[in-house]
Amino acid sequence: GGASTLVDHLLAKGFTDITVLDISEKGLEHAKARLKGESDRVNWIVADATQWTPDGNYDLWHDHAMFHFLMDLEEQQAYMDALRDAVPLDGFVVLSGFSLEGPGRSDGLAVVRRNPDRFGIALKDDFVLKFQIDKDHVTPTGTVQNIAYSLFKRTYRLREPATAQ
């Protein structure tokens, strides 16, 4: 979540059960300050998504460019385990990150570039790709970065969710 404005748009559209997770408390504080009193309508979680155990279901999981920073296979698996624990049958997942044409680094960090097939491998057999598009994103500095956006639907549950501790 961090400083993303997605939460602003969801609140403006009338959504009421919104959770934003970010490893950076500073990023979440920035979003809360921007939202002012509206921030009380959001459940804010400071956690590393690769070490977090969901305590409920989320009908929509939206990840804009977090998964692509996970270079380690164990971290990728831990992230996917949390995602699987959180998203129920018929729930949706939006994953986005640099496409195969996108840059290999972001904010000085290496990233894994992916296309829908590579996201699909990560989601294995229990999610179905419903929609995919690559779009050029222009950064505040004017740099153009190609982003792959993929929408998946949960169609099967391969494992039971972990219990929150």
GROMACS .gro file of N, CA, C and O in nm, residues 1-15 17-21 27-28 30-32 34-35 38-39 41-44 62:
model
  136
    1GLY      N    1   0.079  -0.120   0.000
    1GLY     CA    2   0.000   0.000   0.000
    1GLY      C    3   0.083   0.127   0.000
    1GLY      O    4   0.083   0.201  -0.095
    2GLY      N    5   0.153   0.147   0.110
    2GLY     CA    6   0.238   0.265   0.122
    2GLY      C    7   0.171   0.393   0.080
    2GLY      O    8   0.059   0.422   0.121
    3ALA      N    9   0.237   0.468  -0.005
    3ALA     CA   10   0.187   0.599  -0.047
    3ALA      C   11   0.091   0.590  -0.166
    3ALA      O   12   0.049   0.691  -0.218
    4SER      N   13   0.056   0.470  -0.209
    4SER     CA   14  -0.034   0.453  -0.322
    4SER      C   15  -0.167   0.524  -0.296
    4SER      O   16  -0.216   0.529  -0.184
    5THR      N   17  -0.227   0.575  -0.403
    5THR     CA   18  -0.356   0.643  -0.390
    5THR      C   19  -0.474   0.551  -0.421
    5THR      O   20  -0.589   0.597  -0.424
    6LEU      N   21  -0.450   0.422  -0.439
    6LEU     CA   22  -0.560   0.329  -0.464
    6LEU      C   23  -0.663   0.336  -0.351
    6LEU      O   24  -0.784   0.337  -0.375
    7VAL      N   25  -0.616   0.342  -0.226
    7VAL     CA   26  -0.707   0.347  -0.112
    7VAL      C   27  -0.797   0.470  -0.120
    7VAL      O   28  -0.916   0.463  -0.088
    8ASP      N   29  -0.747   0.583  -0.165
    8ASP     CA   30  -0.826   0.705  -0.182
    8ASP      C   31  -0.943   0.679  -0.278
    8ASP      O   32  -1.056   0.719  -0.252
    9HIS      N   33  -0.911   0.615  -0.390
    9HIS     CA   34  -1.012   0.589  -0.492
    9HIS      C   35  -1.117   0.490  -0.443
    9HIS      O   36  -1.236   0.506  -0.472
   10LEU      N   37  -1.073   0.387  -0.369
   10LEU     CA   38  -1.168   0.289  -0.316
   10LEU      C   39  -1.263   0.354  -0.216
   10LEU      O   40  -1.385   0.329  -0.219
   11LEU      N   41  -1.211   0.438  -0.128
   11LEU     CA   42  -1.296   0.508  -0.032
   11LEU      C   43  -1.394   0.600  -0.105
   11LEU      O   44  -1.512   0.605  -0.070
   12ALA      N   45  -1.347   0.669  -0.207
   12ALA     CA   46  -1.434   0.760  -0.282
   12ALA      C   47  -1.546   0.685  -0.354
   12ALA      O   48  -1.655   0.740  -0.374
   13LYS      N   49  -1.520   0.561  -0.391
   13LYS     CA   50  -1.621   0.479  -0.460
   13LYS      C   51  -1.716   0.412  -0.362
   13LYS      O   52  -1.807   0.340  -0.402
   14GLY      N   53  -1.693   0.431  -0.230
   14GLY     CA   54  -1.785   0.377  -0.130
   14GLY      C   55  -1.747   0.243  -0.071
   14GLY      O   56  -1.825   0.185   0.005
   15PHE      N   57  -1.630   0.191  -0.103
   15PHE     CA   58  -1.587   0.066  -0.042
   15PHE      C   59  -1.565   0.088   0.107
   15PHE      O   60  -1.517   0.194   0.150
   17ASP      N   61  -1.470  -0.202   0.347
   17ASP     CA   62  -1.384  -0.301   0.415
   17ASP      C   63  -1.250  -0.305   0.344
   17ASP      O   64  -1.224  -0.392   0.262
   18ILE      N   65  -1.163  -0.211   0.377
   18ILE     CA   66  -1.036  -0.193   0.307
   18ILE      C   67  -0.921  -0.214   0.406
   18ILE      O   68  -0.921  -0.157   0.515
   19THR      N   69  -0.825  -0.294   0.364
   19THR     CA   70  -0.704  -0.316   0.442
   19THR      C   71  -0.585  -0.279   0.355
   19THR      O   72  -0.579  -0.318   0.238
   20VAL      N   73  -0.491  -0.205   0.412
   20VAL     CA   74  -0.368  -0.169   0.341
   20VAL      C   75  -0.251  -0.222   0.422
   20VAL      O   76  -0.239  -0.192   0.541
   21LEU      N   77  -0.167  -0.300   0.357
   21LEU     CA   78  -0.050  -0.358   0.422
   21LEU      C   79   0.075  -0.303   0.356
   21LEU      O   80   0.083  -0.292   0.234
   27GLY      N   81   0.549   0.492   0.510
   27GLY     CA   82   0.463   0.496   0.392
   27GLY      C   83   0.316   0.498   0.429
   27GLY      O   84   0.236   0.573   0.371
   28LEU      N   85   0.278   0.418   0.529
   28LEU     CA   86   0.139   0.416   0.572
   28LEU      C   87   0.101   0.547   0.641
   28LEU      O   88  -0.011   0.597   0.622
   30HIS      N   89   0.219   0.836   0.570
   30HIS     CA   90   0.202   0.932   0.461
   30HIS      C   91   0.059   0.921   0.404
   30HIS      O   92  -0.008   1.022   0.382
   31ALA      N   93   0.015   0.797   0.380
   31ALA     CA   94  -0.120   0.777   0.326
   31ALA      C   95  -0.227   0.822   0.425
   31ALA      O   96  -0.326   0.886   0.387
   32LYS      N   97  -0.208   0.791   0.553
   32LYS     CA   98  -0.305   0.832   0.655
   32LYS      C   99  -0.316   0.984   0.661
   32LYS      O  100  -0.427   1.039   0.670
   34ARG      N  101  -0.255   1.197   0.424
   34ARG     CA  102  -0.320   1.244   0.301
   34ARG      C  103  -0.472   1.227   0.311
   34ARG      O  104  -0.549   1.311   0.266
   35LEU      N  105  -0.516   1.116   0.374
   35LEU     CA  106  -0.659   1.086   0.384
   35LEU      C  107  -0.729   1.159   0.498
   35LEU      O  108  -0.852   1.160   0.504
   38GLU      N  109  -1.058   1.036   0.691
   38GLU     CA  110  -1.101   0.917   0.617
   38GLU      C  111  -1.013   0.796   0.650
   38GLU      O  112  -1.055   0.682   0.631
   39SER      N  113  -0.892   0.819   0.701
   39SER     CA  114  -0.800   0.708   0.729
   39SER      C  115  -0.854   0.615   0.837
   39SER      O  116  -0.815   0.499   0.844
   41ARG      N  117  -1.130   0.483   0.840
   41ARG     CA  118  -1.214   0.382   0.773
   41ARG      C  119  -1.133   0.268   0.714
   41ARG      O  120  -1.189   0.177   0.653
   42VAL      N  121  -1.001   0.270   0.733
   42VAL     CA  122  -0.911   0.172   0.673
   42VAL      C  123  -0.841   0.094   0.783
   42VAL      O  124  -0.803   0.149   0.886
   43ASN      N  125  -0.823  -0.035   0.760
   43ASN     CA  126  -0.744  -0.119   0.848
   43ASN      C  127  -0.599  -0.114   0.797
   43ASN      O  128  -0.571  -0.162   0.688
   44TRP      N  129  -0.509  -0.056   0.876
   44TRP     CA  130  -0.369  -0.038   0.836
   44TRP      C  131  -0.285  -0.145   0.904
   44TRP      O  132  -0.291  -0.162   1.025
   62HIS      N  133  -0.464  -0.676  -0.420
   62HIS     CA  134  -0.403  -0.593  -0.524
   62HIS      C  135  -0.258  -0.567  -0.488
   62HIS      O  136  -0.228  -0.515  -0.382
   0.00000   0.00000   0.00000
